[in-house]
Coordinates of C-alpha atoms and ligand atoms in Angstrom, one line a residue:
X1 CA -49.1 183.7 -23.3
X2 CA -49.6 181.9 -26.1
X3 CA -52.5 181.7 -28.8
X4 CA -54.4 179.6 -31.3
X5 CA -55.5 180.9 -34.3
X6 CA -58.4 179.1 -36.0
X7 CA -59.0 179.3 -39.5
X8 CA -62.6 178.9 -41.0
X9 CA -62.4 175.6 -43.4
X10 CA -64.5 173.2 -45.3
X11 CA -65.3 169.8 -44.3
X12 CA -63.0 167.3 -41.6
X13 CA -62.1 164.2 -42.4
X14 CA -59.6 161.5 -40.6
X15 CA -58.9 160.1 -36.8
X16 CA -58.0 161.8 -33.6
X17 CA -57.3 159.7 -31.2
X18 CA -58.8 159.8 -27.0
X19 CA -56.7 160.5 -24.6
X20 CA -57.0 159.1 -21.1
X21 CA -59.9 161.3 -18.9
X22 CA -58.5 164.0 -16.8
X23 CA -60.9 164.4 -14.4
X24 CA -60.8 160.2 -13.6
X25 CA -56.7 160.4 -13.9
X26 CA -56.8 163.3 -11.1
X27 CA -58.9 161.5 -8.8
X28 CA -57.2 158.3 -9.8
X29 CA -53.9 159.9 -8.3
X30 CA -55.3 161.1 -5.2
X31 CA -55.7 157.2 -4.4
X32 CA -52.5 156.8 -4.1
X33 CA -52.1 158.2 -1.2
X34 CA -54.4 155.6 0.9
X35 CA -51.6 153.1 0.3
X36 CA -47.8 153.0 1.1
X37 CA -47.3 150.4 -1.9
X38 CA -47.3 151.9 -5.2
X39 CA -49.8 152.6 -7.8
X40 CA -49.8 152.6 -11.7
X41 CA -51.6 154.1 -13.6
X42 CA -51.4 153.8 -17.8
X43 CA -52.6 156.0 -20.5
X44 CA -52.4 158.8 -18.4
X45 CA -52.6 162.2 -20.2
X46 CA -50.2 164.6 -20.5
X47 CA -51.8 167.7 -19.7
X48 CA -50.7 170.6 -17.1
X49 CA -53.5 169.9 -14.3
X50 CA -52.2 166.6 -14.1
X51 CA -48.5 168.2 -13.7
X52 CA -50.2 170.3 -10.9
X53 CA -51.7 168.0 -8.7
X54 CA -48.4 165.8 -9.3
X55 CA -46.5 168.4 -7.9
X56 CA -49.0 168.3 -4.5
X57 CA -48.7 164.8 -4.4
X58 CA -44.6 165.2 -4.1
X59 CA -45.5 167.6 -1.6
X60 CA -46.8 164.8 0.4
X61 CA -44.1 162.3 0.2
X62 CA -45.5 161.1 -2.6
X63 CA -42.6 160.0 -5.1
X64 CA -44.0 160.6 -8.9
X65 CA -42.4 158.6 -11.7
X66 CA -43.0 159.1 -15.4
X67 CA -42.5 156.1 -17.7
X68 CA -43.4 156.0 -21.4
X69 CA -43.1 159.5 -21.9
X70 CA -45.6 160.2 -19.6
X71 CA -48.2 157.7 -20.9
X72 CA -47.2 155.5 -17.3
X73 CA -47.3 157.3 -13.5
X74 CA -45.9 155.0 -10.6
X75 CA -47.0 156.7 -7.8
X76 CA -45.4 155.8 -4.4
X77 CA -46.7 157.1 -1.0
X78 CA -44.4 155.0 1.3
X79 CA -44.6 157.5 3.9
X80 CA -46.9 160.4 4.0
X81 CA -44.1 163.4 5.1
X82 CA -46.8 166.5 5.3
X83 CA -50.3 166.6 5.9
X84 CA -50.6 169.9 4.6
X85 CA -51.7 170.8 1.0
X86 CA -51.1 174.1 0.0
X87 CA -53.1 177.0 -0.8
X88 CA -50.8 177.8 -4.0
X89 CA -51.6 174.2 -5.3
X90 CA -54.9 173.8 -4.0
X91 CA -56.1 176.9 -5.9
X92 CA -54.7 176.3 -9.5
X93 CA -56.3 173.0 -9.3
X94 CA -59.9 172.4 -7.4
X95 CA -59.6 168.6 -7.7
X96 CA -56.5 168.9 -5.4
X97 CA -59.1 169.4 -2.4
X98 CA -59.8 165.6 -3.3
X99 CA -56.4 164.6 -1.2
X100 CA -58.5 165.4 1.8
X101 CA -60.6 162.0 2.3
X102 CA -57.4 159.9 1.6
X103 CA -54.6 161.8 3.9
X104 CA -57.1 161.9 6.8
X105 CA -57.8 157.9 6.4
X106 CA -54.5 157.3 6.2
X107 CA -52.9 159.3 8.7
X108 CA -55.6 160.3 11.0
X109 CA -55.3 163.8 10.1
X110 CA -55.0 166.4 7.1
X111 CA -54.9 170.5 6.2
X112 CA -56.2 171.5 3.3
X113 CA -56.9 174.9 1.6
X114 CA -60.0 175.5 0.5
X115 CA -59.9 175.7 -2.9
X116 CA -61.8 179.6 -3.4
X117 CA -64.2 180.5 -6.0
X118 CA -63.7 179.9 -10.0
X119 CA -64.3 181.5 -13.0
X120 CA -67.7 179.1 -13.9
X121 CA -69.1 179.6 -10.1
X122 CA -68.8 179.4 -6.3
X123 CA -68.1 175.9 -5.9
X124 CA -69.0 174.8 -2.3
X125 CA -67.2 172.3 -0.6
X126 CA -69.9 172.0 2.0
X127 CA -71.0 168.5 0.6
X128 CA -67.3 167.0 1.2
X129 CA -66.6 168.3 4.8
X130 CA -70.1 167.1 6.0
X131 CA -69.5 163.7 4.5
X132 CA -66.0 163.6 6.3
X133 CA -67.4 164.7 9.6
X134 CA -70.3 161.4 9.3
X135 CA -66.9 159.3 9.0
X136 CA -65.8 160.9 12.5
X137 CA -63.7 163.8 11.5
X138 CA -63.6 166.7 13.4
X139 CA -63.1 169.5 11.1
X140 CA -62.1 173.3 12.1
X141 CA -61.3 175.6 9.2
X142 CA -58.3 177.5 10.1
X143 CA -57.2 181.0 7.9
X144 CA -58.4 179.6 4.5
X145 CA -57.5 175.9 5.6
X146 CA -59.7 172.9 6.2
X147 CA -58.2 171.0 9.4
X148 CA -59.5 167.6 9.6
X149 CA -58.3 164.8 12.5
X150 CA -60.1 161.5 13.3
X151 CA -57.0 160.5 15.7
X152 CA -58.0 156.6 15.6
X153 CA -59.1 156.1 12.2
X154 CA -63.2 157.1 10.6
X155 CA -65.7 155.2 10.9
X156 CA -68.1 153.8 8.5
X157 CA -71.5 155.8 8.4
X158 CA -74.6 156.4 6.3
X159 CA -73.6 159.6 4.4
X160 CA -76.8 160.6 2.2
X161 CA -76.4 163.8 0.0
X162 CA -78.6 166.3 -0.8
X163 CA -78.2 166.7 -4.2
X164 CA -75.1 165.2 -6.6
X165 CA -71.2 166.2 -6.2
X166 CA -68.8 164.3 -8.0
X167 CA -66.0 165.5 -5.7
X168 CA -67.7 165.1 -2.6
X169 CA -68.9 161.3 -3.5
X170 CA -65.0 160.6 -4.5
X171 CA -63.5 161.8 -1.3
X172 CA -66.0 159.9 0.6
X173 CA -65.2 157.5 -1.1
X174 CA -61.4 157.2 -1.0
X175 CA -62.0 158.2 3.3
X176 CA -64.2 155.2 3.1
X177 CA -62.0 152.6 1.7
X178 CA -60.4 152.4 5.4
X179 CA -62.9 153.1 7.4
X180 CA -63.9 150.9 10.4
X181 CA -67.0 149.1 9.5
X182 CA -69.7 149.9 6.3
X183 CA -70.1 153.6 4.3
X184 CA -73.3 153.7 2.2
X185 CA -73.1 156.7 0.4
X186 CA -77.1 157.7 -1.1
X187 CA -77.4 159.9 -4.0
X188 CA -73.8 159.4 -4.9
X189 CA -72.3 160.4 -8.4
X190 CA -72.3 157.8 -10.8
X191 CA -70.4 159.6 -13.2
X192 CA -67.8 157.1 -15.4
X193 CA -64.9 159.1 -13.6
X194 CA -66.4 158.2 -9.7
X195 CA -66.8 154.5 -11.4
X196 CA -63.8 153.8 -12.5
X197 CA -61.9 155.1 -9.4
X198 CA -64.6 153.2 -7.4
X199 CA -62.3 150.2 -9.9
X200 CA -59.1 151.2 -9.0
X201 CA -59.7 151.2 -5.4
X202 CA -61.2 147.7 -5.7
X203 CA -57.9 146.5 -7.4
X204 CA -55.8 148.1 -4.6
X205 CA -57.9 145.3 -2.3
X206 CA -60.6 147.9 -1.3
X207 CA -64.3 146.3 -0.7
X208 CA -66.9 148.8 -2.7
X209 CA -70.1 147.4 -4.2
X210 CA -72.7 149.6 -6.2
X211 CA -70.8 152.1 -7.6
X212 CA -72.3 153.5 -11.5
X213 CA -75.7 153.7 -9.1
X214 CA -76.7 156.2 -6.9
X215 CA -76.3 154.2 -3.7
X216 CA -72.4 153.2 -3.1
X217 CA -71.4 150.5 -0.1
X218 CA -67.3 150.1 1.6
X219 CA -66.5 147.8 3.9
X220 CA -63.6 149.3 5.2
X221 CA -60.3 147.6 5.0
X222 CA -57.6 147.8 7.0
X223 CA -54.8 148.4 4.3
X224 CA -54.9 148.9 0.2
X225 CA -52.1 147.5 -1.8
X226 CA -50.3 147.9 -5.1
X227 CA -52.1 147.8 -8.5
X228 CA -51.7 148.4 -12.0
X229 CA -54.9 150.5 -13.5
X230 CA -55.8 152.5 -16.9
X231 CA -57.5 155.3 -17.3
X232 CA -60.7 155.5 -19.0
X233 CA -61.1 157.4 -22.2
X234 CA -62.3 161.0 -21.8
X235 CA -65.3 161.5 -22.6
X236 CA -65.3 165.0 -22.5
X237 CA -62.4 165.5 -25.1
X238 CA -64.4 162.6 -27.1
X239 CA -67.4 165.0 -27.1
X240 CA -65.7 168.3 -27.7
X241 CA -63.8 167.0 -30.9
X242 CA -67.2 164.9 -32.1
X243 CA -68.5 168.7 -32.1
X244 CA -65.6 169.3 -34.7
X245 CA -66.8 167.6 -38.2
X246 CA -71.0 167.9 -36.6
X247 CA -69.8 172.0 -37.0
X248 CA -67.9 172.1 -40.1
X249 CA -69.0 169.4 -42.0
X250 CA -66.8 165.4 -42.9
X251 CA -66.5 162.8 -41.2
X252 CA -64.5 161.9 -38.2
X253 CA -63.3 158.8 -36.2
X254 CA -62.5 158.6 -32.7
X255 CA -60.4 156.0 -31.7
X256 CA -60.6 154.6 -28.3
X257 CA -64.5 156.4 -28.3
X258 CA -66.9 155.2 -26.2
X259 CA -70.4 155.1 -26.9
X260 CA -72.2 154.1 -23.3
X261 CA -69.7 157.2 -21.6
X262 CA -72.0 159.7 -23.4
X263 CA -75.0 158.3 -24.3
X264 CA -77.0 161.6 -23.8
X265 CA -74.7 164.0 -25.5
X266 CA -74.8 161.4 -28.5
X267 CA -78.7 161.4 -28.6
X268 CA -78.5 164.9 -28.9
X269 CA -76.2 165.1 -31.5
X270 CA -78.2 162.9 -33.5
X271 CA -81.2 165.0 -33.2
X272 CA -79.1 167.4 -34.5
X273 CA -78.8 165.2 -37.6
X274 CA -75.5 164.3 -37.0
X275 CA -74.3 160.2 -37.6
X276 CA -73.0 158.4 -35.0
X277 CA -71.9 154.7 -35.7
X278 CA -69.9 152.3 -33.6
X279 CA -66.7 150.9 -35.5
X280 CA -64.3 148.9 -33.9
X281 CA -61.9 151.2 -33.5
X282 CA -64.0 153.5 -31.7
X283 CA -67.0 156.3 -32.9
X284 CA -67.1 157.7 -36.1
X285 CA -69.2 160.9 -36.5
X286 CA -70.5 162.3 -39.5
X287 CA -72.5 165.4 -40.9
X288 CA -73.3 164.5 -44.2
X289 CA -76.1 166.3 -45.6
X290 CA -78.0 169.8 -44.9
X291 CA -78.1 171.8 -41.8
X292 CA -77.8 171.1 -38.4
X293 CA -81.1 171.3 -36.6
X294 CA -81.4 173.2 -33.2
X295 CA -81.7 171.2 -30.2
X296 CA -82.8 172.1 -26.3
X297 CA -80.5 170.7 -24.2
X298 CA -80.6 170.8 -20.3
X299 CA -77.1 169.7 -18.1
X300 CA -77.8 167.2 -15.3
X301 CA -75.5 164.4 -13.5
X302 CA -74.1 161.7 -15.2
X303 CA -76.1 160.1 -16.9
X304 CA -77.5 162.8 -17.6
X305 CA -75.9 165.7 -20.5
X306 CA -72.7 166.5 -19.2
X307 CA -71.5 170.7 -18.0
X308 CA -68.3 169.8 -19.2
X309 CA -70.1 169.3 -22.7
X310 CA -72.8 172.4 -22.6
X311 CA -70.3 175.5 -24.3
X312 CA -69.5 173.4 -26.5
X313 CA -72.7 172.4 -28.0
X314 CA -73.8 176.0 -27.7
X315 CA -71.4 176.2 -30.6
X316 CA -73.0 174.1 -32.6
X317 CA -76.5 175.3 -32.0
X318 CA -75.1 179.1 -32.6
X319 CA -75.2 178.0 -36.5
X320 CA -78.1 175.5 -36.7
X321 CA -81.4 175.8 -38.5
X322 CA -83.9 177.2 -35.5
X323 CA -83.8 178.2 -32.0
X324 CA -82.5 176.5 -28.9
X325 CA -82.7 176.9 -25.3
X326 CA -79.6 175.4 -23.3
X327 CA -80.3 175.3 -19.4
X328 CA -77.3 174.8 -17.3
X329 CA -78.4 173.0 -13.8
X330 CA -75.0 172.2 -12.7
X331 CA -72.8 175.5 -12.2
X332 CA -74.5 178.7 -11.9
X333 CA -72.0 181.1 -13.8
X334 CA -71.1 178.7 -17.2
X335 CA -72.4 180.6 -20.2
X336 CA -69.2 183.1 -19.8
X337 CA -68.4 181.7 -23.5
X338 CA -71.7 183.1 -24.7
X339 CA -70.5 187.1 -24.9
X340 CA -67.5 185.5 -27.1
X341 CA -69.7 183.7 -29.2
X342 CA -71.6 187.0 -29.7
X343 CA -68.2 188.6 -31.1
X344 CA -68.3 186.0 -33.7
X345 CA -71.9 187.0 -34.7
X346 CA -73.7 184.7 -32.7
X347 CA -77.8 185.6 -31.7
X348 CA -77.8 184.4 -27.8
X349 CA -79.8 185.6 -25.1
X350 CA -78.9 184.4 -21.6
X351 CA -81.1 184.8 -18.6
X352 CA -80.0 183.1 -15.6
X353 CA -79.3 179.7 -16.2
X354 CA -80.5 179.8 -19.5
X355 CA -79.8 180.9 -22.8
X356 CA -81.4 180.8 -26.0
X357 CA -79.6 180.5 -29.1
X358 CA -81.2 181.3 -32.4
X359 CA -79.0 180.0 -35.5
X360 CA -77.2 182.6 -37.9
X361 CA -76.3 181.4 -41.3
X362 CA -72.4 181.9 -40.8
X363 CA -70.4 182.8 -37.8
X364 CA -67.3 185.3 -38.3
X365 CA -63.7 185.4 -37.0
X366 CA -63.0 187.3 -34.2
X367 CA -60.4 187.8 -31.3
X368 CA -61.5 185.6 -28.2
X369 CA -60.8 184.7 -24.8
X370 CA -62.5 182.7 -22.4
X371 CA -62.2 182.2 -18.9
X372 CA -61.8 178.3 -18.3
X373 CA -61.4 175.3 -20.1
X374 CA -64.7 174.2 -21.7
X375 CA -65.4 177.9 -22.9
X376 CA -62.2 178.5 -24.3
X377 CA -62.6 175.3 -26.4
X378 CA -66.4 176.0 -27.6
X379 CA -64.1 179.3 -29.0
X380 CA -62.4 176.8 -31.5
X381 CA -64.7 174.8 -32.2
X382 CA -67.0 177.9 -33.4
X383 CA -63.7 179.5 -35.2
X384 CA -63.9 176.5 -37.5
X385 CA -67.3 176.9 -38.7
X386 CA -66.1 180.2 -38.8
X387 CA -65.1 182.7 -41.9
X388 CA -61.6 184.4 -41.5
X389 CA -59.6 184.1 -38.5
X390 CA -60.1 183.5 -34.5
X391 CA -57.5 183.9 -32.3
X392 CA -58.1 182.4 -28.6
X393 CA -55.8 184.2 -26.3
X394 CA -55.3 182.8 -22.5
X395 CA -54.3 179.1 -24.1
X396 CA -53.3 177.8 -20.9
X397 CA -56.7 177.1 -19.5
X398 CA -56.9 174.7 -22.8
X399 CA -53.5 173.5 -21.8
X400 CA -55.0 172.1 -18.6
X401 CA -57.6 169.6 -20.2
X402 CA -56.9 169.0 -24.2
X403 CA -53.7 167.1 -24.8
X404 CA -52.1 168.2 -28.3
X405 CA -55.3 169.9 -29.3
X406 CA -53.6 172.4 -32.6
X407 CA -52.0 168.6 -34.0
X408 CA -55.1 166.3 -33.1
X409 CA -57.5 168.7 -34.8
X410 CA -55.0 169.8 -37.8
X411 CA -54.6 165.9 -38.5
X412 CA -58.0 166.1 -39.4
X413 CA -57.8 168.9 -41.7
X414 CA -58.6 171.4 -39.6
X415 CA -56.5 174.7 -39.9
X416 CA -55.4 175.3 -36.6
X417 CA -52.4 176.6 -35.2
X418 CA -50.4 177.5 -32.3
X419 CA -48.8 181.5 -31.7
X420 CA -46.2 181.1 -28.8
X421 CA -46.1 183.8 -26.8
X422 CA -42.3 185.0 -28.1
X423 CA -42.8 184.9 -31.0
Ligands
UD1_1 C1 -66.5 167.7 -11.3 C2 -65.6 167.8 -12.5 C3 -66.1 169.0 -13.4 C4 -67.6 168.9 -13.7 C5 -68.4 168.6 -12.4 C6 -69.8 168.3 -12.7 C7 -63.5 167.0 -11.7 C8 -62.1 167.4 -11.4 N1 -64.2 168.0 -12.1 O1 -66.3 168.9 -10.5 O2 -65.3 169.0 -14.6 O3 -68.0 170.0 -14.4 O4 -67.9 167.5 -11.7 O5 -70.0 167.2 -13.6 O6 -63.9 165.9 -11.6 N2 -71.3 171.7 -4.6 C9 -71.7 172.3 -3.4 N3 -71.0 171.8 -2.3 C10 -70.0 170.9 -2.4 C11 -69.7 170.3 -3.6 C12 -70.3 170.8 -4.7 O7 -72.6 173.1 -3.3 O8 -69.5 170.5 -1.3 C13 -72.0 172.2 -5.9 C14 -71.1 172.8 -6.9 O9 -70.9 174.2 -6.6 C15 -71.9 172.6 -8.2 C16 -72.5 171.2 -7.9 O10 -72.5 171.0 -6.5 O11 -72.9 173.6 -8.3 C17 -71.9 170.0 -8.6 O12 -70.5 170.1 -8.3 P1 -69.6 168.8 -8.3 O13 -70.3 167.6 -8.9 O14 -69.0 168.7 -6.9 O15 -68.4 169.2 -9.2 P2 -66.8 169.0 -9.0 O16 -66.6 167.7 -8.4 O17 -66.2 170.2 -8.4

């Protein structure tokens, strides 16, 4: 497997550029299957969970085409030629349970594994079989698999949830789109990835209102048709890499950066004393003078701070000037970055979902590993505030969510490097 080794340098300067979100582009691509015309999608990333669930979609009948080396996906569902979605697939990738809502409104009928347990929690997917089974579904689970049929098509329904899923609020979603009659979905996500699908779905001639607010309406349609959409920016990689030069010092721009995608992460970077200032371009970030200040952060739905954001600004806090308390509300295993951290001579204490980070004056290389995306990233980003050398073993969970990460961060002066595993 391979590695990156970190090296502790001075300040960043320069521009990475944002790649298209992962999360939207997955859920994006499950849409395709609600309609036997094709779907485009542009900058798409090129990153291995979007390989997975491209791989399911074939699975389905779903032709895959690549365009612009890999910046452009035409997906084509003429015919859906297996209901079934895999447990091999379906466990590399959670998001794959997603095909669920669109194969049964399309074809009356769908088998999904569940996806199991991950490294950051449980991960129910109580929320999205409840919501199917409003729609009409009648849902057995059968040796690991969910079986879902509505033999003549859902129907709309009032589907309120008890608390916020993104997943769940997206497959309801896509089931919805061809529904018989009108979905409201209540204390729906409203997370910029569930938005901009909610978009895409409108441009394939489905009829959605209220979507970015916690109370989502369909009026189902009988058929979706071909569009052309592009993927939002990802906000998480935007936030990940503004953590860079706010950790080591420079001054940063992110081109294609979006402000209003991460308007609570930014506030709390600027607490921190970092600059953040709109350019045209994008966002530049800065840390010009004296230390970073701690900050309390707690992780809530969108618009709230994001999960996807919380090991990576324990990071930063792990060499600020005070204390900290970071609360995670969303997953209940996610601070499995935090014994790492402590290996690089970070002082954190974690109880439950909390842990408190008091600042040390320098952080020290060390070899890592982490056990899913976010963590293993908050590895780097601490290796380059870092002195000496940190190697982050088990790559490939980075591999799933940060295109190019060793060449966007080197362009900025960071000395970062890839090890492949034969050599
Ligand atoms: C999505 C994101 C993930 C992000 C998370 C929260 C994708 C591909 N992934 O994950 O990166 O960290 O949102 O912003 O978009 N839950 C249940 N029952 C369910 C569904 C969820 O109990 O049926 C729980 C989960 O275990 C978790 C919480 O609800 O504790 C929120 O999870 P959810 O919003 O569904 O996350 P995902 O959609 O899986």
């Amino acid at each position: 497997m391979d590695s990156i080794i970190v090296e502790g340098n001075g300040p960043l300067s320069g521009q990475i550029p944002i790649s298209g979100a992962k999360n939207t582009c997955l859920k994006l691509m499950t849409a395709a299957l609600l309609s036997d015309e094709p779907l485009t999608l542009t900058n798409v990333p090129r990153l291995s969970d979007i390989r997975t669930l491209s791989t399911l979609l074939e699975s389905h009948g779903c032709e895959v085409a690549l365009l612009q080396g890999g910046r452009v996906m035409v997906l084509s569902a003429r015919e859906i030629t297996n209901r079934r979605a895999d447990y091999e697939i379906v466990r590399k990738l959670r998001a794959s349970f997603n095909v669920l809502g669109p194969l049964l409104a399309r074809e009356g009928e769908a088998i999904v594994s569940l996806p199991g347990g991950c490294a950051i929690g449980a991960r129910k997917v109580d929320l999205h079989i409840m919501a199917l089974e409003k729609l009409g579904a009648t849902i057995t689970l059968e040796e690991g698999y969910v079986h879902a049929t509505a033999p003549n098509g859902l129907t709309g329904a009032v589907i309120e949830f008890p608390f916020v899923s993104v997943g769940a609020t997206e497959n309801a979603l896509t089931a919805a789109t061809l529904a018989k009659g009108t979905t409201v979905i209540r204390n729906a996500a409203r997370e910029p990835d569930t938005v901009d699908l909610a978009k895409c779905l409108v441009e394939m001639g489905a009829k959605i209102s209220g979507a970015g607010t916690s109370e989502i309406t369909i009026e189902g349609v009988d058929r979706l048709h071909a569009a052309t959409h592009q993927v939002i920016p990802d906000r998480i990689e935007m936030g990940t890499f503004m953590i860079a030069p706010a950790i080591c010092g420079g001054e940063v721009e992110l081109l294609g950066g979006r402000r209003d995608l991460l308007e609570a992460f930014c506030e709390k970077l600027e607490a921190a004393g970092i600059d953040i200032t709109e350019t045209e371009a994008g966002l530049k970030v800065a840390r010009r003078n004296g230390a970073v200040k701690a900050v309390d952060v707690t992780t809530a739905p969108f618009p709230g701070f994001p999960t996807d954001l919380q090991a990576q600004f324990m990071a930063l806090m792990c060499t600020a000037e005070g204390t900290s308390t970071l609360e995670e509300t969303i997953f209940e295993n996610r601070f499995m970055h935090a014994p790492e951290l402590i290996r690089m001579g970070a002082r954190i204490d974690v109880h439950g979902g909390t842990a408190t980070v008091t600042g040390v004056k320098g952080l020290t290389g060390a070899p890592v590993m982490a056990t899913d995306l976010r963590a293993s990233v908050s590895l780097i980003l601490a290796g380059l505030a870092a002195e000496g050398e940190t190697t982050v073993a088990r790559v490939y969970h980075l591999d799933r969510g940060y295109e190019r990460i060793e060449e966007k961060l080197s362009a900025v002066g960071a000395k970062v490097s890839r090890v492949k595993a034969d050599g």
